[in-house]
Amino acid sequence: MRNYKVVAGPEAYLPPAAATMGVELPDEGGALIEGSLATEEEALEHAAKKFLEAKVPTLFPGPLVLWNWRDGVEKKAKAVRDMFETLKEVAIPGQRPMLIPMPDYRPKYPKIDAETEINPNHPNLTIWHNKIDVCMFVGVHCHFANISLKIIRGETNCYTVAMCAQHGHEDAMMTFRDASADKINQLSAKIRELAGK
Amino acid sequence: MSDNSKSLIGTKNKMGQTYADIEDFFNGKIPKEQFFMTGSEIVKEAVKRSSVGMSISYPITPQSEAAALVGELWVEGYVDAYFRGEHEFAVMSECAGASLGGCRVFTTTSGPGTLRAYENFPMWSGGRLPIMLCLMVRGINSPLSIQPDTIEIGMLLDTGMLIWHAEDAQELFDFILKGYVVAEQPDVHLPIAVAIDGFFVSHTKEMVEIPSPDYCLLPYDPYRSPVPVMDMETAPMRVMRDPFVMKSNYISYMTHTSWQLEIRAAIERSRKYTRKLMGGSLIDVEDGDAEIILCTSGTAVSQSREAIRLMKAKGMDVGLVKIKSIRPFPTEEVKKALDKAKLIVVPELNISGWMAKEIKSTIDRNSRVMVGPHVAGGMTMPPEIIVEEIEKEIALRKES
Amino acid sequence: MSTNIVRMSEALADVMPQEYKDLVAHSTYGKVDRGWRDLGESKELIEQHSLCAGCPESLGFRYIMSSLPNPEDTVMVGSTGCTSLVFPHIAVHNIHSLFGNQNAIASGLKRALEVRFPDQVKDVVVLAGDGATVDIGIDMTLQSWFRQEKFTTICFDNEFYANTGGQESGLMQKQFVGKMAPAGKQFDKVNLPQLAIDSGCHYVANLTTSKPMRVEKVIRNAIMVAREIGPSYVQLYTPCILELGLQSNDALDEMKGAEKKNERFEFFEYKTDEVTEYLDKLDAERKERKEARKAAKKGA
């Protein structure tokens, strides 16, 4: 049970929650890569590589960073924006970075416009439609992030990264914890560094 | 956005209590004093130090006394809001409303009250509401019994709540404070039932050691919640807690299932924090290498200890495994602790034998498990009877 | 005031879907004297719904959302029923109760908001159907009034359990034939407005959803009374055209018929003396503001 690896899917008809397979969240200062504990430095490097190798590297900002609801949010939103700009800057021909919001969590009828948004009730639609192969969630309430991540792992082959402000998400292929504007900026810097820019 | 409330440590609340880290309540940093008090009285002491926002009460034996004492805390100023609800289903709904509004909530109930409230429990878990339910277990009708019986714990196993079973008043105090800290972790964020055996713990006095009332837990921070709090101060504004996802198109039933899986995952995530606060393990083991192990929870453990004393005096090789956390069930710990035992005895204060079932489904070679002895409805389980039953079982097994 | 959460982060505003841009630019959060006349000229707080075409509930919901005095500081509580299909899409925090316990949840919620925001307006509004209010929830509905909980209870009365297929409810008329009442309902329509008065409500109104101005006034009154004085109750006839076998555009006539003199939804408003004084004061202030706006327009 302890050897469960959280890798890109499509995994199963209904993938198990990684926590029930023995994967534990990292302590402060740590991160998770595919179900195993890692240092934050290792995670930054790994995530940056994944983004640089992706055909459609995508950022999914959620309500907590899209809506300017309290002090500190605008700074974080800017960091997300900067990361998107970084991805565009270092993109090579054939790469198409995307920035798609999750403005809220409600089940929309009849379905969402998969080009302009992502929704936790059917995140796979957005992933499939845009052929997203690596993505990062940021500013999404943990409960809805976890549901999205499980569905994505079950239904798609997308590689997920969670930039979590709380304790992290073991249902993502990799997760940071205690996310802040600074941490997001660090990731952007790492991407630039590895791209040789 | 890390834990902002930690910055409050060392500052005082409106009652003059100093906010402190949970560890300091138990590592000696905060001075302790000894008292001789009942479980009901210790509930008041625990809630007093827990920075509780709202408590809602309703009478039913044997939890009425504790519930009324919490009301006194409200008058004194230690609990921000309190009232008596109209029945347990309403009370638990009122608790849900208060938790959705961002308050730390405390409530109590027993037996028939638990069943009356029941529809709320999976709603609490599914809604990620970290409400604390102090469960003072008693008999379930029919027939009616106000006396201790743990059958109701067996009925709560799949509600998605955390369930801890305290053995005595001291442990009840500890579990209330620790319970809030675990339940409110953003990756857990689930309701928690802290159970004690009614009357045996609620109404008997024992020596307890509790930290000074000049200190209290850090307040609940609703903005670390994994779901949006309902106060129109946090994004998004278009949010309903919680909509039918079945009406969403495309794999909507998978959303529902994933949601419920997430609740199960949250229970698993609590292990890490619970282990740390429960002294390193969700179980306590005494003489774990013995041939005969008594494995149970609550006051059945207290009785088992006495039975073990009697058996040891007879020269029998016997040990004890005390289970503190029922949900999450300490699967790995129990497997390991019971691996060598030749006979595993599970005395329970109920006739459903839910603890024995949990153990049997966890370990291998589960024919080693002796289901019982059982008593119900408040019947006592004297240690002599436990010894007698075990000796009978040993003889029976020798025969076959 | 919480208009902060209707404010986008600048750095990411351009990628937000149009419906949110419209919400930020054209909604009436924080607008003094907002009302039903804003419909059509502003972004409504209901984004979408899947109710039947012509459903009076959808109409009533829209009037109510446009009439909340302070939507930016309002939290609603609903219950299982047709309105549950609208609630996920309104731009006001709301809670889905189980069924019948909406007033219990609202009681806990209101008190929690008072604890956390003692110096701020936080209106709590319950909106549920007749089944939830008068049958399965009757004890919790009445008890919240006994306790004088300061929130508004709105009942969308279609005289059925409509969402489950049209079964008999306590608010159905006597002798009406419906599911689970194949021989006709055996007892009278429960007089819930009277029960509300007897249970301690300070403001009670009974009306249909035919006149938007009337709905706006009643809803605003009910919420202001609950904010300052005590519990209020509003019963709105929102006939279920599907179960009544009507056409989409027959709903208005159905409501007009039901609100004639001596009919069961003849407009009725109960106010205590304290409430009358208070509402008169608010009306006077409102009139003053209207005159001031007119004058300003002329001057400008």
PDB file of C-alpha atoms in Angstrom, chain B residues 206-296:
ATOM      1  CA  GLU B 206     -11.582  10.954  39.288  1.00  0.00           C
ATOM      2  CA  MET B 207      -8.319  12.753  39.869  1.00  0.00           C
ATOM      3  CA  VAL B 208      -7.447  14.860  36.845  1.00  0.00           C
ATOM      4  CA  GLU B 209      -4.633  17.215  36.031  1.00  0.00           C
ATOM      5  CA  ILE B 210      -5.553  20.152  33.865  1.00  0.00           C
ATOM      6  CA  PRO B 211      -3.614  23.183  32.584  1.00  0.00           C
ATOM      7  CA  SER B 212      -4.353  26.652  33.899  1.00  0.00           C
ATOM      8  CA  PRO B 213      -7.526  28.354  32.612  1.00  0.00           C
ATOM      9  CA  ASP B 214      -5.417  31.433  31.873  1.00  0.00           C
ATOM     10  CA  TYR B 215      -4.538  29.869  28.545  1.00  0.00           C
ATOM     11  CA  CYS B 216      -6.622  28.912  25.558  1.00  0.00           C
ATOM     12  CA  LEU B 217      -6.413  27.374  22.112  1.00  0.00           C
ATOM     13  CA  LEU B 218      -5.788  29.535  19.079  1.00  0.00           C
ATOM     14  CA  PRO B 219      -9.091  30.603  17.525  1.00  0.00           C
ATOM     15  CA  TYR B 220     -10.543  28.869  14.470  1.00  0.00           C
ATOM     16  CA  ASP B 221      -9.531  30.516  11.199  1.00  0.00           C
ATOM     17  CA  PRO B 222     -12.341  29.992   8.689  1.00  0.00           C
ATOM     18  CA  TYR B 223     -10.191  31.301   5.857  1.00  0.00           C
ATOM     19  CA  ARG B 224      -7.950  28.212   6.085  1.00  0.00           C
ATOM     20  CA  SER B 225     -10.986  26.072   5.440  1.00  0.00           C
ATOM     21  CA  PRO B 226     -10.845  23.865   2.316  1.00  0.00           C
ATOM     22  CA  VAL B 227     -14.307  25.136   1.383  1.00  0.00           C
ATOM     23  CA  PRO B 228     -15.541  28.743   1.307  1.00  0.00           C
ATOM     24  CA  VAL B 229     -17.044  30.052   4.543  1.00  0.00           C
ATOM     25  CA  MET B 230     -20.515  31.542   4.197  1.00  0.00           C
ATOM     26  CA  ASP B 231     -19.989  35.155   5.226  1.00  0.00           C
ATOM     27  CA  MET B 232     -19.769  37.150   1.975  1.00  0.00           C
ATOM     28  CA  GLU B 233     -16.207  38.133   2.907  1.00  0.00           C
ATOM     29  CA  THR B 234     -14.399  35.483   0.857  1.00  0.00           C
ATOM     30  CA  ALA B 235     -14.349  34.494  -2.797  1.00  0.00           C
ATOM     31  CA  PRO B 236     -16.092  33.197  -4.802  1.00  0.00           C
ATOM     32  CA  MET B 237     -19.442  34.885  -4.309  1.00  0.00           C
ATOM     33  CA  ARG B 238     -21.254  32.401  -6.479  1.00  0.00           C
ATOM     34  CA  VAL B 239     -21.099  29.440  -4.191  1.00  0.00           C
ATOM     35  CA  MET B 240     -23.672  27.146  -2.693  1.00  0.00           C
ATOM     36  CA  ARG B 241     -22.693  24.779   0.076  1.00  0.00           C
ATOM     37  CA  ASP B 242     -23.330  22.204  -1.356  1.00  0.00           C
ATOM     38  CA  PRO B 243     -25.150  21.861  -4.668  1.00  0.00           C
ATOM     39  CA  PHE B 244     -26.442  18.677  -6.232  1.00  0.00           C
ATOM     40  CA  VAL B 245     -23.566  17.750  -8.464  1.00  0.00           C
ATOM     41  CA  MET B 246     -25.747  15.112 -10.027  1.00  0.00           C
ATOM     42  CA  LYS B 247     -27.305  17.818 -12.131  1.00  0.00           C
ATOM     43  CA  SER B 248     -24.000  18.894 -13.594  1.00  0.00           C
ATOM     44  CA  ASN B 249     -23.447  17.406 -16.979  1.00  0.00           C
ATOM     45  CA  TYR B 250     -20.647  15.028 -17.809  1.00  0.00           C
ATOM     46  CA  ILE B 251     -19.472  12.471 -15.287  1.00  0.00           C
ATOM     47  CA  SER B 252     -21.454  14.223 -12.597  1.00  0.00           C
ATOM     48  CA  TYR B 253     -21.853  11.036 -10.636  1.00  0.00           C
ATOM     49  CA  MET B 254     -18.102  10.728 -10.690  1.00  0.00           C
ATOM     50  CA  THR B 255     -17.947  14.143  -9.087  1.00  0.00           C
ATOM     51  CA  HIS B 256     -20.234  12.905  -6.337  1.00  0.00           C
ATOM     52  CA  THR B 257     -18.135   9.801  -5.802  1.00  0.00           C
ATOM     53  CA  SER B 258     -14.872  11.743  -5.902  1.00  0.00           C
ATOM     54  CA  TRP B 259     -16.338  14.088  -3.324  1.00  0.00           C
ATOM     55  CA  GLN B 260     -17.056  11.236  -0.972  1.00  0.00           C
ATOM     56  CA  LEU B 261     -13.639   9.705  -1.651  1.00  0.00           C
ATOM     57  CA  GLU B 262     -12.151  13.028  -0.650  1.00  0.00           C
ATOM     58  CA  ILE B 263     -13.899  12.757   2.715  1.00  0.00           C
ATOM     59  CA  ARG B 264     -12.388   9.304   3.211  1.00  0.00           C
ATOM     60  CA  ALA B 265      -9.021  10.756   2.223  1.00  0.00           C
ATOM     61  CA  ALA B 266      -9.439  13.536   4.790  1.00  0.00           C
ATOM     62  CA  ILE B 267      -9.949  10.920   7.501  1.00  0.00           C
ATOM     63  CA  GLU B 268      -6.696   9.275   6.423  1.00  0.00           C
ATOM     64  CA  ARG B 269      -4.874  12.594   6.503  1.00  0.00           C
ATOM     65  CA  SER B 270      -5.829  13.054  10.140  1.00  0.00           C
ATOM     66  CA  ARG B 271      -3.611  10.113  11.141  1.00  0.00           C
ATOM     67  CA  LYS B 272      -0.445  12.163  10.948  1.00  0.00           C
ATOM     68  CA  TYR B 273      -1.715  14.885  13.270  1.00  0.00           C
ATOM     69  CA  THR B 274      -3.515  12.486  15.584  1.00  0.00           C
ATOM     70  CA  ARG B 275      -0.440  10.309  15.995  1.00  0.00           C
ATOM     71  CA  LYS B 276       1.622  13.308  16.977  1.00  0.00           C
ATOM     72  CA  LEU B 277      -0.882  14.574  19.534  1.00  0.00           C
ATOM     73  CA  MET B 278      -1.787  11.160  20.948  1.00  0.00           C
ATOM     74  CA  GLY B 279       1.772  10.532  22.085  1.00  0.00           C
ATOM     75  CA  GLY B 280       2.989   8.782  18.961  1.00  0.00           C
ATOM     76  CA  SER B 281       0.266   6.253  18.236  1.00  0.00           C
ATOM     77  CA  LEU B 282      -3.464   5.836  17.820  1.00  0.00           C
ATOM     78  CA  ILE B 283      -3.241   2.856  20.188  1.00  0.00           C
ATOM     79  CA  ASP B 284      -1.603   2.172  23.543  1.00  0.00           C
ATOM     80  CA  VAL B 285       0.077  -1.166  24.081  1.00  0.00           C
ATOM     81  CA  GLU B 286       0.935  -2.789  27.433  1.00  0.00           C
ATOM     82  CA  ASP B 287       2.756  -6.128  27.440  1.00  0.00           C
ATOM     83  CA  GLY B 288       2.301  -6.415  23.698  1.00  0.00           C
ATOM     84  CA  ASP B 289       4.246  -9.659  23.368  1.00  0.00           C
ATOM     85  CA  ALA B 290       1.777 -11.608  25.481  1.00  0.00           C
ATOM     86  CA  GLU B 291      -0.050 -14.678  24.196  1.00  0.00           C
ATOM     87  CA  ILE B 292      -3.434 -13.333  25.176  1.00  0.00           C
ATOM     88  CA  ILE B 293      -4.262  -9.720  24.268  1.00  0.00           C
ATOM     89  CA  LEU B 294      -7.335  -7.822  25.381  1.00  0.00           C
ATOM     90  CA  CYS B 295      -8.091  -5.273  22.673  1.00  0.00           C
ATOM     91  CA  THR B 296     -10.885  -2.715  23.041  1.00  0.00           C
TER      92      THR B 296
END
